[in-house]
Amino acid sequence: MNRVAIDPITRIEGHLRVEIQVEDGVIREARCSGALYRGLEQILVGRHPLDAQKITQRICGVCPLAHSTAASLCLDDALGLTPPRNGQLLRNLIYGANFLHNHILHFYHLALPDYLSSWALPGALSPGTDEDRRFFREESQELAEHYLKALEMRRKAQELVALFGGKMPHDMSIVPGGVTYRPTLGEVAAFRFRLKEIAGFIEGTYIPDILLLAERYHDHFQLGRVGKLLTFGCFPLDEGRLFPAGAIFDGEFVPFDPGEIREGFAHSWYSGDGPQPPWEEEAAPDLDKAGAYSWIKSPRYRGEPCEVGPAARAAVGLQVGSPEFQSLAQDLLREANASPAALSSVMGRHLARGIEALFLARAMERWLSELNLFAPVAVEYKIPEESGGQGLVDAPRGALGHWIRISGKIIARYQVIAPTTWNASPRDGEGKPGPIEQALQGTVVSGDGTLEAGRIVRSFDPCLACAIQ
Ligand code: NFE
C-alpha cells in the first residue's frame, strides 16, 4: 500500500489535505482534511441581526454574494419579509454576476491547467507536469489564449457586481427585505453591455472549450463519480427558483425537505459526535479528539453524504426544471455524448457548470429587461424580540444554508453549512465517507495517484474558507 498526502492541494481556495492509499493501481482509501479553523459563527453571537449579512460575506472573497444572499434570505425568514419584485430581480442580478465569475474562474484558471501542456502557460501558471496531455499544439495555444481572455471576463463580471452591489468583493446592496440601491438608467446600460459580452464569451468560447475537453477526455465522465446529489435551488423569484431544489438518490428524484438536514462531527475536531439539526447545533472545538482528522464537519441529508454543486443542479433540473433548461441541458449532454447519470463525474461537473452559466446569463438578460427603475426595491423591517429563520440557497459550489436564532433582539445562535462542508466532509459516525472521499475511492490510477486525485478534487471546486466556520 502506497500512501500519498497532497497537502495542500493547489488551485483551490484554502488549505485542503487529501490523503490517498494506493494498492495495485487503485485508490483504496481516501481522506479529506480541512486544516484551518475559522470561528465566524462564534463571532456573530451577541451581535445585531443585521450584522449577519455583513459579517458572513467575509467568510469568503470568492463567493461573498452567496453568503450575502443566504444571510438575507435567513433574515427575511426571521423578520417575516418578502422583497418586492424589483428587489428580487436586483438580488438575482448581483448574485448571478458572482456566479458567472466563479464558473469562468474555475474552468480556465483552476481546472484547465490540469489538462494543458506545461509550455502552454507562463512559468508560474504552469501545472509543471506533462502527464496525460491530449490536445494538439494549436489547441493548447488557443486554450491558453482563452485562459487570458477569461481573466478579462472575470473582471467584467466583478464590475457587474460593483455596478448594482456597490463594490466587489462584499457587496453593500443586498439586505433583508430587498436591496438598498435602485440603479440609474446609465448603470443598467453599463450592466447590459458587460453582461452581453460575458454571455457571448460563455456561448462562443467557454462552452466549445468544455466540449473539446469532453471529447478528448471522454473517459473522465466515468472518473470521480458519487451516487447521491442534493441542491437547495437558487435565484428565487415569487414564481419559483431558476434552478429548483431537490435530491437525486441513485437516479431517483427526491423532493427537498429542509427538516432532513443534520450535521455530525464524529471525525471532526469538535466535542461530541452529533448528528444534530443545524438550527440547534452545539459543537465546541476539541483538538485532542481521538479519531478526528478534519475541521470540516459532516452534513448529511436523510442520513446520506450528498454531492452538492452544478452536477446536482443539472441532474435535478433535468427532472423538474423548466422545459427551457431541460432542452438546453439535453442538447449539450448530447453534444458531449454523455448521459444525465454521468453528470456526477469529473467531466460532468465541468459540463454542468457550462450549461448553467449559459442558462443563467440568458436569464439575467431577461431579469435586466424586467427591472422597473421607479418601483420600490425593498420593504421595511423591524427586529423582533425573539425569532428564528433559515436561508437556504445554492452557491456556485452547491447547497449553502444559514440558520439564525434571535433572542432579545440580538443573535443568540448562527450556523452555516457551506457547499464544501458537504463535498469535502470526513467520514460520519456510521463510517460513511464524504462525497470527495467517495469520488476518490476505487479510482484506477496510472502512477502514484496524484494526477487523478488532483483532477477529481478540483472538479468539485473546493473552497476551504467556506467549508469551516
Ligand atoms: Ni468560498 Fe462558497 C461557494 C459558499 S463553497 S466559495 O460557491 O458558500 O463552500
Tab-separated table of C-alpha atoms and ligand atoms in Angstrom:
chain	number	residue	atom	x	y	z
A	1	MET	CA	0.000	0.000	0.000
A	2	ASN	CA	1.460	3.344	-1.073
A	3	ARG	CA	0.315	6.328	0.972
A	4	VAL	CA	0.379	9.765	-0.681
A	5	ALA	CA	-0.579	13.013	1.027
A	6	ILE	CA	-1.259	16.093	-1.104
A	7	ASP	CA	-1.019	18.910	1.391
A	8	PRO	CA	-2.128	21.483	0.486
A	9	ILE	CA	-3.803	20.727	-2.798
A	10	THR	CA	-3.195	23.670	-5.139
A	11	ARG	CA	-5.555	25.623	-7.440
A	12	ILE	CA	-8.421	25.537	-4.971
A	13	GLU	CA	-9.325	28.109	-2.278
A	14	GLY	CA	-7.770	27.410	1.110
A	15	HIS	CA	-5.948	24.606	2.820
A	16	LEU	CA	-7.199	21.110	1.973
A	17	ARG	CA	-5.167	17.995	2.679
A	18	VAL	CA	-6.045	14.909	0.652
A	19	GLU	CA	-4.539	11.602	1.609
A	20	ILE	CA	-4.853	8.524	-0.609
A	21	GLN	CA	-3.762	4.937	-0.157
A	22	VAL	CA	-2.956	3.224	-3.459
A	23	GLU	CA	-2.658	-0.524	-3.901
A	24	ASP	CA	-2.349	-2.420	-7.213
A	25	GLY	CA	-3.070	0.765	-9.163
A	26	VAL	CA	-6.332	1.573	-7.316
A	27	ILE	CA	-7.096	4.221	-4.666
A	28	ARG	CA	-8.337	2.001	-1.825
A	29	GLU	CA	-8.893	4.701	0.760
A	30	ALA	CA	-9.097	8.491	0.724
A	31	ARG	CA	-9.332	11.120	3.436
A	32	CYS	CA	-10.081	14.815	3.100
A	33	SER	CA	-8.938	17.079	5.835
A	34	GLY	CA	-9.660	20.789	6.343
A	35	ALA	CA	-6.761	22.268	8.248
A	36	LEU	CA	-7.863	25.741	9.346
A	37	TYR	CA	-10.488	26.616	11.946
A	38	ARG	CA	-12.354	29.909	11.326
A	39	GLY	CA	-14.890	30.667	14.104
A	40	LEU	CA	-17.157	33.082	12.203
A	41	GLU	CA	-20.276	31.546	13.780
A	42	GLN	CA	-18.983	32.436	17.252
A	43	ILE	CA	-18.144	35.988	16.182
A	44	LEU	CA	-21.809	36.525	15.272
A	45	VAL	CA	-23.219	35.567	18.653
A	46	GLY	CA	-24.265	38.632	20.678
A	47	ARG	CA	-24.343	40.979	17.674
A	48	HIS	CA	-27.156	42.852	15.929
A	49	PRO	CA	-29.018	40.544	13.480
A	50	LEU	CA	-28.259	42.830	10.520
A	51	ASP	CA	-24.533	42.242	11.102
A	52	ALA	CA	-25.043	38.681	9.858
A	53	GLN	CA	-25.308	39.797	6.246
A	54	LYS	CA	-22.147	41.898	6.503
A	55	ILE	CA	-20.004	39.520	8.562
A	56	THR	CA	-20.858	36.226	6.835
A	57	GLN	CA	-19.819	37.755	3.487
A	58	ARG	CA	-16.315	37.913	4.978
A	59	ILE	CA	-16.284	34.122	5.160
A	60	CYS	CA	-15.071	34.158	1.585
A	61	GLY	CA	-13.822	36.509	-1.116
A	62	VAL	CA	-14.748	34.120	-3.928
A	63	CYS	CA	-18.465	33.635	-3.218
A	64	PRO	CA	-19.341	36.519	-0.847
A	65	LEU	CA	-22.585	37.093	-2.740
A	66	ALA	CA	-23.690	33.563	-1.865
A	67	HIS	CA	-23.321	34.356	1.843
A	68	SER	CA	-24.865	37.798	1.369
A	69	THR	CA	-27.877	36.139	-0.285
A	70	ALA	CA	-28.183	33.259	2.200
A	71	ALA	CA	-27.912	35.607	5.191
A	72	SER	CA	-30.521	37.959	3.702
A	73	LEU	CA	-32.914	35.081	2.977
A	74	CYS	CA	-32.300	33.866	6.533
A	75	LEU	CA	-33.163	37.317	7.928
A	76	ASP	CA	-36.139	37.670	5.539
A	77	ASP	CA	-37.411	34.452	7.114
A	78	ALA	CA	-36.720	35.526	10.700
A	79	LEU	CA	-38.169	39.031	10.186
A	80	GLY	CA	-41.131	37.901	8.057
A	81	LEU	CA	-40.155	39.900	4.953
A	82	THR	CA	-40.872	39.418	1.256
A	83	PRO	CA	-38.800	41.680	-1.007
A	84	PRO	CA	-40.693	43.421	-3.832
A	85	ARG	CA	-40.214	42.074	-7.361
A	86	ASN	CA	-37.632	44.735	-8.187
A	87	GLY	CA	-35.621	43.781	-5.113
A	88	GLN	CA	-35.763	40.109	-6.026
A	89	LEU	CA	-34.570	40.845	-9.567
A	90	LEU	CA	-31.713	43.047	-8.376
A	91	ARG	CA	-30.583	40.464	-5.823
A	92	ASN	CA	-30.521	37.809	-8.545
A	93	LEU	CA	-28.632	40.050	-10.957
A	94	ILE	CA	-25.929	40.901	-8.400
A	95	TYR	CA	-25.634	37.309	-7.228
A	96	GLY	CA	-25.788	35.974	-10.808
A	97	ALA	CA	-22.777	38.082	-11.791
A	98	ASN	CA	-20.777	36.493	-8.959
A	99	PHE	CA	-21.950	33.027	-10.079
A	100	LEU	CA	-20.748	33.596	-13.652
A	101	HIS	CA	-17.420	34.867	-12.342
A	102	ASN	CA	-16.976	31.723	-10.241
A	103	HIS	CA	-17.592	29.292	-13.099
A	104	ILE	CA	-15.265	31.069	-15.544
A	105	LEU	CA	-12.610	31.224	-12.821
A	106	HIS	CA	-12.964	27.545	-12.052
A	107	PHE	CA	-12.790	26.224	-15.584
A	108	TYR	CA	-9.984	28.351	-17.002
A	109	HIS	CA	-7.805	29.171	-14.036
A	110	LEU	CA	-8.268	26.319	-11.572
A	111	ALA	CA	-9.113	23.201	-13.614
A	112	LEU	CA	-7.807	23.687	-17.171
A	113	PRO	CA	-4.089	23.708	-16.205
A	114	ASP	CA	-4.604	20.026	-15.250
A	115	TYR	CA	-5.030	19.334	-18.983
A	116	LEU	CA	-2.718	21.872	-20.667
A	117	SER	CA	0.893	21.131	-21.550
A	118	SER	CA	3.338	22.876	-19.284
A	119	TRP	CA	4.753	25.017	-22.148
A	120	ALA	CA	1.310	26.485	-22.918
A	121	LEU	CA	1.115	28.728	-19.855
A	122	PRO	CA	3.739	31.156	-18.488
A	123	GLY	CA	6.017	29.558	-15.853
A	124	ALA	CA	4.237	30.425	-12.615
A	125	LEU	CA	0.836	29.397	-14.052
A	126	SER	CA	2.066	26.105	-15.485
A	127	PRO	CA	0.908	22.844	-13.894
A	128	GLY	CA	4.522	21.619	-14.025
A	129	THR	CA	3.717	18.176	-15.406
A	130	ASP	CA	3.017	16.831	-18.884
A	131	GLU	CA	1.326	13.575	-17.945
A	132	ASP	CA	-1.738	12.586	-19.987
A	133	ARG	CA	-1.886	15.659	-22.253
A	134	ARG	CA	-4.246	15.104	-25.212
A	135	PHE	CA	-4.536	18.435	-27.045
A	136	PHE	CA	-2.812	19.272	-30.330
A	137	ARG	CA	-0.300	22.091	-30.133
A	138	GLU	CA	-2.629	24.620	-31.823
A	139	GLU	CA	-5.486	23.674	-29.468
A	140	SER	CA	-3.264	24.178	-26.427
A	141	GLN	CA	-2.197	27.562	-27.754
A	142	GLU	CA	-5.811	28.583	-28.316
A	143	LEU	CA	-6.886	27.392	-24.853
A	144	ALA	CA	-4.019	29.354	-23.309
A	145	GLU	CA	-5.298	32.461	-25.137
A	146	HIS	CA	-8.772	31.769	-23.723
A	147	TYR	CA	-7.173	31.476	-20.277
A	148	LEU	CA	-6.086	35.126	-20.648
A	149	LYS	CA	-9.400	36.233	-22.169
A	150	ALA	CA	-11.183	34.611	-19.208
A	151	LEU	CA	-9.281	36.924	-16.838
A	152	GLU	CA	-10.844	39.859	-18.671
A	153	MET	CA	-14.316	38.278	-18.454
A	154	ARG	CA	-13.883	37.748	-14.724
A	155	ARG	CA	-13.015	41.420	-14.304
A	156	LYS	CA	-16.162	42.393	-16.185
A	157	ALA	CA	-18.271	40.052	-14.014
A	158	GLN	CA	-16.816	41.681	-10.898
A	159	GLU	CA	-17.721	45.066	-12.382
A	160	LEU	CA	-21.318	43.850	-12.735
A	161	VAL	CA	-21.432	43.114	-9.006
A	162	ALA	CA	-19.971	46.549	-8.240
A	163	LEU	CA	-22.428	48.345	-10.556
A	164	PHE	CA	-25.506	47.220	-8.634
A	165	GLY	CA	-23.873	45.991	-5.413
A	166	GLY	CA	-21.627	48.971	-4.643
A	167	LYS	CA	-18.322	47.076	-4.665
A	168	MET	CA	-16.710	43.697	-5.039
A	169	PRO	CA	-15.908	41.668	-3.002
A	170	HIS	CA	-18.527	42.071	-0.262
A	171	ASP	CA	-21.491	43.940	-1.726
A	172	MET	CA	-23.301	46.753	0.053
A	173	SER	CA	-26.724	46.341	-1.584
A	174	ILE	CA	-28.316	43.014	-0.690
A	175	VAL	CA	-30.099	43.399	2.661
A	176	PRO	CA	-33.063	41.839	4.454
A	177	GLY	CA	-36.213	42.974	2.652
A	178	GLY	CA	-34.550	43.549	-0.730
A	179	VAL	CA	-31.676	45.784	-1.821
A	180	THR	CA	-30.538	49.256	-0.794
A	181	TYR	CA	-29.959	50.682	-4.251
A	182	ARG	CA	-32.068	51.388	-7.324
A	183	PRO	CA	-29.733	51.686	-10.312
A	184	THR	CA	-29.862	54.532	-12.803
A	185	LEU	CA	-30.610	54.058	-16.484
A	186	GLY	CA	-26.909	54.579	-17.239
A	187	GLU	CA	-25.921	51.829	-14.798
A	188	VAL	CA	-28.447	49.447	-16.325
A	189	ALA	CA	-26.947	50.165	-19.756
A	190	ALA	CA	-23.419	49.575	-18.413
A	191	PHE	CA	-24.606	46.294	-16.851
A	192	ARG	CA	-26.298	45.187	-20.072
A	193	PHE	CA	-23.224	45.966	-22.170
A	194	ARG	CA	-20.887	43.878	-19.992
A	195	LEU	CA	-23.390	41.053	-19.488
A	196	LYS	CA	-23.807	40.714	-23.257
A	197	GLU	CA	-20.058	40.394	-23.662
A	198	ILE	CA	-19.807	37.762	-20.896
A	199	ALA	CA	-22.786	35.818	-22.312
A	200	GLY	CA	-21.108	35.876	-25.733
A	201	PHE	CA	-17.896	34.518	-24.202
A	202	ILE	CA	-19.798	31.728	-22.428
A	203	GLU	CA	-21.637	30.691	-25.586
A	204	GLY	CA	-18.837	31.193	-28.112
A	205	THR	CA	-15.740	30.196	-26.122
A	206	TYR	CA	-16.431	28.563	-22.738
A	207	ILE	CA	-19.000	26.011	-23.979
A	208	PRO	CA	-16.949	24.981	-27.067
A	209	ASP	CA	-13.853	24.631	-24.842
A	210	ILE	CA	-15.741	22.362	-22.414
A	211	LEU	CA	-16.991	20.277	-25.337
A	212	LEU	CA	-13.447	19.963	-26.697
A	213	LEU	CA	-12.212	18.871	-23.263
A	214	ALA	CA	-15.118	16.421	-23.007
A	215	GLU	CA	-14.242	14.931	-26.391
A	216	ARG	CA	-10.541	14.434	-25.593
A	217	TYR	CA	-11.173	13.214	-22.041
A	218	HIS	CA	-14.455	11.401	-22.566
A	219	ASP	CA	-13.299	8.733	-20.077
A	220	HIS	CA	-13.498	11.447	-17.391
A	221	PHE	CA	-17.295	11.054	-17.473
A	222	GLN	CA	-16.515	7.849	-15.561
A	223	LEU	CA	-13.959	9.418	-13.230
A	224	GLY	CA	-14.825	10.609	-9.714
A	225	ARG	CA	-18.493	9.633	-9.546
A	226	VAL	CA	-20.780	9.955	-6.488
A	227	GLY	CA	-24.229	8.349	-6.076
A	228	LYS	CA	-26.313	10.921	-4.197
A	229	LEU	CA	-26.863	14.558	-5.149
A	230	LEU	CA	-28.532	17.482	-3.375
A	231	THR	CA	-29.442	21.067	-4.273
A	232	PHE	CA	-31.356	23.766	-2.399
A	233	GLY	CA	-32.062	25.522	-5.705
A	234	CYS	CA	-31.170	29.147	-6.429
A	235	PHE	CA	-32.224	32.508	-7.855
A	236	PRO	CA	-35.586	32.795	-6.106
A	237	LEU	CA	-38.473	34.802	-7.556
A	238	ASP	CA	-42.129	34.685	-6.479
A	239	GLU	CA	-42.844	32.117	-9.188
A	240	GLY	CA	-40.056	29.738	-8.062
A	241	ARG	CA	-36.309	29.250	-8.362
A	242	LEU	CA	-34.439	29.396	-11.681
A	243	PHE	CA	-32.692	26.185	-10.580
A	244	PRO	CA	-35.115	24.110	-8.473
A	245	ALA	CA	-34.376	22.304	-5.196
A	246	GLY	CA	-34.303	18.533	-4.799
A	247	ALA	CA	-32.140	15.464	-4.408
A	248	ILE	CA	-31.217	12.587	-6.659
A	249	PHE	CA	-30.678	9.306	-4.840
A	250	ASP	CA	-29.279	6.698	-7.222
A	251	GLY	CA	-31.073	8.166	-10.232
A	252	GLU	CA	-34.426	8.857	-8.500
A	253	PHE	CA	-35.694	12.380	-7.773
A	254	VAL	CA	-36.381	13.054	-4.069
A	255	PRO	CA	-38.327	16.258	-3.133
A	256	PHE	CA	-36.377	18.583	-0.856
A	257	ASP	CA	-37.264	18.711	2.844
A	258	PRO	CA	-35.021	21.056	4.890
A	259	GLY	CA	-36.009	19.191	8.071
A	260	GLU	CA	-33.868	16.252	6.881
A	261	ILE	CA	-30.561	18.121	7.200
A	262	ARG	CA	-28.269	17.037	10.038
A	263	GLU	CA	-24.661	17.812	10.793
A	264	GLY	CA	-22.366	15.323	12.521
A	265	PHE	CA	-18.779	15.659	13.647
A	266	ALA	CA	-17.724	12.139	14.718
A	267	HIS	CA	-14.396	12.515	12.862
A	268	SER	CA	-14.001	16.281	13.198
A	269	TRP	CA	-12.199	18.263	15.892
A	270	TYR	CA	-15.285	19.170	17.908
A	271	SER	CA	-16.533	17.734	21.175
A	272	GLY	CA	-19.332	15.178	20.797
A	273	ASP	CA	-20.350	13.334	17.657
A	274	GLY	CA	-23.785	14.641	16.607
A	275	PRO	CA	-25.527	14.408	14.264
A	276	GLN	CA	-27.604	17.445	15.201
A	277	PRO	CA	-30.065	19.660	13.329
A	278	PRO	CA	-28.120	22.800	12.335
A	279	TRP	CA	-30.717	25.080	13.959
A	280	GLU	CA	-29.864	23.635	17.386
A	281	GLU	CA	-26.249	22.616	16.911
A	282	GLU	CA	-23.701	22.798	19.746
A	283	ALA	CA	-20.118	21.915	18.805
A	284	ALA	CA	-17.073	23.275	20.653
A	285	PRO	CA	-13.584	22.879	19.126
A	286	ASP	CA	-11.638	19.918	20.566
A	287	LEU	CA	-8.191	19.426	19.027
A	288	ASP	CA	-7.428	16.349	21.143
A	289	LYS	CA	-10.385	14.300	19.939
A	290	ALA	CA	-9.436	10.707	19.130
A	291	GLY	CA	-10.255	9.579	15.581
A	292	ALA	CA	-10.780	13.127	14.287
A	293	TYR	CA	-8.944	14.228	11.148
A	294	SER	CA	-10.625	17.422	9.917
A	295	TRP	CA	-12.059	20.786	10.944
A	296	ILE	CA	-14.792	20.176	8.364
A	297	LYS	CA	-17.972	18.652	9.814
A	298	SER	CA	-20.140	16.006	8.118
A	299	PRO	CA	-23.513	17.321	6.948
A	300	ARG	CA	-25.886	14.617	5.786
A	301	TYR	CA	-29.301	14.642	4.065
A	302	ARG	CA	-31.632	11.823	5.111
A	303	GLY	CA	-28.502	10.410	6.759
A	304	GLU	CA	-26.587	10.288	3.474
A	305	PRO	CA	-23.458	12.074	2.237
A	306	CYS	CA	-24.513	14.087	-0.832
A	307	GLU	CA	-22.577	15.736	-3.609
A	308	VAL	CA	-23.667	19.353	-3.984
A	309	GLY	CA	-22.931	21.752	-6.833
A	310	PRO	CA	-23.503	22.124	-10.567
A	311	ALA	CA	-23.929	18.387	-11.221
A	312	ALA	CA	-26.709	18.231	-8.614
A	313	ARG	CA	-28.431	21.332	-10.038
A	314	ALA	CA	-28.266	19.961	-13.584
A	315	ALA	CA	-29.453	16.472	-12.577
A	316	VAL	CA	-32.395	17.912	-10.608
A	317	GLY	CA	-33.127	20.462	-13.345
A	318	LEU	CA	-33.306	17.677	-15.915
A	319	GLN	CA	-36.069	16.054	-13.861
A	320	VAL	CA	-38.089	19.000	-12.522
A	321	GLY	CA	-36.586	22.124	-14.118
A	322	SER	CA	-38.163	24.345	-16.758
A	323	PRO	CA	-38.611	22.951	-20.297
A	324	GLU	CA	-36.048	25.540	-21.499
A	325	PHE	CA	-33.447	24.272	-19.043
A	326	GLN	CA	-34.173	20.650	-19.883
A	327	SER	CA	-33.829	21.275	-23.581
A	328	LEU	CA	-30.505	23.162	-23.186
A	329	ALA	CA	-29.078	20.512	-20.839
A	330	GLN	CA	-30.202	17.658	-23.093
A	331	ASP	CA	-28.699	19.333	-26.169
A	332	LEU	CA	-25.325	19.871	-24.515
A	333	LEU	CA	-25.269	16.394	-22.987
A	334	ARG	CA	-25.991	15.007	-26.456
A	335	GLU	CA	-23.206	17.085	-27.967
A	336	ALA	CA	-20.836	15.776	-25.320
A	337	ASN	CA	-22.112	12.243	-25.914
A	338	ALA	CA	-22.936	11.830	-22.221
A	339	SER	CA	-25.949	10.701	-20.206
A	340	PRO	CA	-27.556	12.518	-17.230
A	341	ALA	CA	-26.139	9.798	-14.976
A	342	ALA	CA	-22.643	10.937	-15.976
A	343	LEU	CA	-23.181	14.462	-14.586
A	344	SER	CA	-21.722	13.380	-11.261
A	345	SER	CA	-18.195	12.886	-12.613
A	346	VAL	CA	-15.111	14.983	-13.295
A	347	MET	CA	-16.249	15.873	-16.824
A	348	GLY	CA	-19.933	16.017	-15.888
A	349	ARG	CA	-19.201	18.742	-13.334
A	350	HIS	CA	-17.351	20.851	-15.927
A	351	LEU	CA	-20.185	20.412	-18.415
A	352	ALA	CA	-22.870	21.169	-15.806
A	353	ARG	CA	-21.127	24.462	-14.931
A	354	GLY	CA	-21.133	25.449	-18.594
A	355	ILE	CA	-24.811	24.549	-19.049
A	356	GLU	CA	-25.899	26.608	-16.069
A	357	ALA	CA	-23.604	29.542	-16.844
A	358	LEU	CA	-25.241	29.848	-20.261
A	359	PHE	CA	-28.764	29.375	-18.883
A	360	LEU	CA	-28.133	31.890	-16.097
A	361	ALA	CA	-26.602	34.537	-18.386
A	362	ARG	CA	-29.721	34.362	-20.593
A	363	ALA	CA	-32.000	34.601	-17.536
A	364	MET	CA	-30.044	37.637	-16.303
A	365	GLU	CA	-30.634	39.378	-19.648
A	366	ARG	CA	-34.391	38.825	-19.137
A	367	TRP	CA	-34.310	39.984	-15.491
A	368	LEU	CA	-32.485	43.133	-16.532
A	369	SER	CA	-35.210	43.976	-19.074
A	370	GLU	CA	-37.836	43.447	-16.388
A	371	LEU	CA	-36.345	45.981	-13.934
A	372	ASN	CA	-38.544	48.956	-13.136
A	373	LEU	CA	-36.360	51.949	-12.352
A	374	PHE	CA	-39.148	53.709	-10.469
A	375	ALA	CA	-40.614	50.886	-8.366
A	376	PRO	CA	-39.532	50.098	-4.775
A	377	VAL	CA	-36.564	47.766	-4.229
A	378	ALA	CA	-37.073	46.897	-0.547
A	379	VAL	CA	-39.628	46.622	2.244
A	380	GLU	CA	-39.150	47.988	5.762
A	381	TYR	CA	-38.189	45.759	8.666
A	382	LYS	CA	-38.383	45.652	12.423
A	383	ILE	CA	-36.119	43.457	14.524
A	384	PRO	CA	-38.284	41.075	16.584
A	385	GLU	CA	-37.578	40.360	20.241
A	386	GLU	CA	-37.454	36.579	19.588
A	387	SER	CA	-37.380	34.769	16.255
A	388	GLY	CA	-35.604	32.210	14.113
A	389	GLY	CA	-35.038	31.683	10.442
A	390	GLN	CA	-33.210	29.821	7.724
A	391	GLY	CA	-31.742	30.896	4.400
A	392	LEU	CA	-31.179	28.019	2.025
A	393	VAL	CA	-29.809	28.741	-1.426
A	394	ASP	CA	-27.275	27.194	-3.750
A	395	ALA	CA	-23.883	28.872	-4.050
A	396	PRO	CA	-21.796	28.266	-7.192
A	397	ARG	CA	-20.224	25.247	-5.453
A	398	GLY	CA	-23.509	23.898	-4.094
A	399	ALA	CA	-26.036	23.928	-1.286
A	400	LEU	CA	-25.497	26.698	1.272
A	401	GLY	CA	-27.501	27.022	4.489
A	402	HIS	CA	-27.589	29.791	7.098
A	403	TRP	CA	-29.645	29.391	10.294
A	404	ILE	CA	-30.260	32.176	12.851
A	405	ARG	CA	-31.839	32.398	16.298
A	406	ILE	CA	-32.629	35.893	17.575
A	407	SER	CA	-33.155	36.424	21.271
A	408	GLY	CA	-33.574	39.815	22.963
A	409	LYS	CA	-33.101	41.409	19.512
A	410	ILE	CA	-29.553	40.056	19.185
A	411	ILE	CA	-28.085	36.942	17.565
A	412	ALA	CA	-28.178	34.052	20.034
A	413	ARG	CA	-27.018	31.405	17.551
A	414	TYR	CA	-25.816	31.365	13.949
A	415	GLN	CA	-24.986	28.294	11.916
A	416	VAL	CA	-23.533	27.975	8.411
A	417	ILE	CA	-23.218	24.818	6.319
A	418	ALA	CA	-21.439	25.609	3.051
A	419	PRO	CA	-21.117	23.573	-0.150
A	420	THR	CA	-17.575	22.448	0.565
A	421	THR	CA	-18.675	21.305	4.027
A	422	TRP	CA	-20.885	18.787	2.194
A	423	ASN	CA	-18.402	17.805	-0.519
A	424	ALA	CA	-15.166	17.639	1.490
A	425	SER	CA	-16.705	16.235	4.656
A	426	PRO	CA	-14.901	13.470	6.520
A	427	ARG	CA	-16.424	10.114	7.444
A	428	ASP	CA	-19.557	10.333	9.578
A	429	GLY	CA	-20.494	8.448	12.737
A	430	GLU	CA	-21.604	5.481	10.608
A	431	GLY	CA	-18.258	5.423	8.816
A	432	LYS	CA	-19.687	6.687	5.513
A	433	PRO	CA	-17.024	8.660	3.630
A	434	GLY	CA	-17.766	12.190	2.394
A	435	PRO	CA	-18.511	12.792	-1.319
A	436	ILE	CA	-14.951	13.700	-2.410
A	437	GLU	CA	-13.611	10.731	-0.428
A	438	GLN	CA	-16.164	8.541	-2.228
A	439	ALA	CA	-15.258	10.010	-5.608
A	440	LEU	CA	-11.590	9.170	-4.999
A	441	GLN	CA	-12.027	5.671	-3.617
A	442	GLY	CA	-11.961	2.923	-6.242
A	443	THR	CA	-10.246	5.108	-8.876
A	444	VAL	CA	-7.796	3.286	-11.139
A	445	VAL	CA	-4.605	5.348	-11.319
A	446	SER	CA	-1.657	5.431	-13.694
A	447	GLY	CA	1.177	6.445	-11.349
A	448	ASP	CA	1.133	7.428	-7.698
A	449	GLY	CA	-2.462	8.696	-7.996
A	450	THR	CA	-1.761	12.413	-7.705
A	451	LEU	CA	-2.783	13.189	-11.326
A	452	GLU	CA	-6.221	11.566	-10.974
A	453	ALA	CA	-6.698	12.804	-7.408
A	454	GLY	CA	-5.934	16.389	-8.481
A	455	ARG	CA	-8.411	16.241	-11.350
A	456	ILE	CA	-11.120	14.671	-9.189
A	457	VAL	CA	-10.752	17.014	-6.223
A	458	ARG	CA	-10.557	20.142	-8.401
A	459	SER	CA	-13.686	19.148	-10.339
A	460	PHE	CA	-15.621	19.907	-7.109
A	461	ASP	CA	-14.065	23.407	-6.955
A	462	PRO	CA	-13.496	23.168	-3.168
A	463	CYS	CA	-13.350	26.293	-1.027
A	464	LEU	CA	-11.966	25.736	2.453
A	465	ALA	CA	-12.692	29.282	3.606
A	466	CYS	CA	-16.381	28.431	3.295
A	467	ALA	CA	-16.163	24.848	4.495
A	468	ILE	CA	-15.200	25.531	8.110
A	469	GLN	CA	-16.894	28.091	10.388
B	1	NFE	NI1	-15.742	30.188	-0.581
B	1	NFE	FE1	-18.612	29.084	-1.376
B	1	NFE	C1	-19.389	28.740	-2.959
B	1	NFE	C2	-20.088	29.011	-0.364
B	1	NFE	S1	-18.061	26.990	-1.138
B	1	NFE	S2	-16.685	29.646	-2.290
B	1	NFE	O1	-19.748	28.561	-4.041
B	1	NFE	O2	-20.988	29.054	0.285
B	1	NFE	O3	-18.143	26.016	0.244
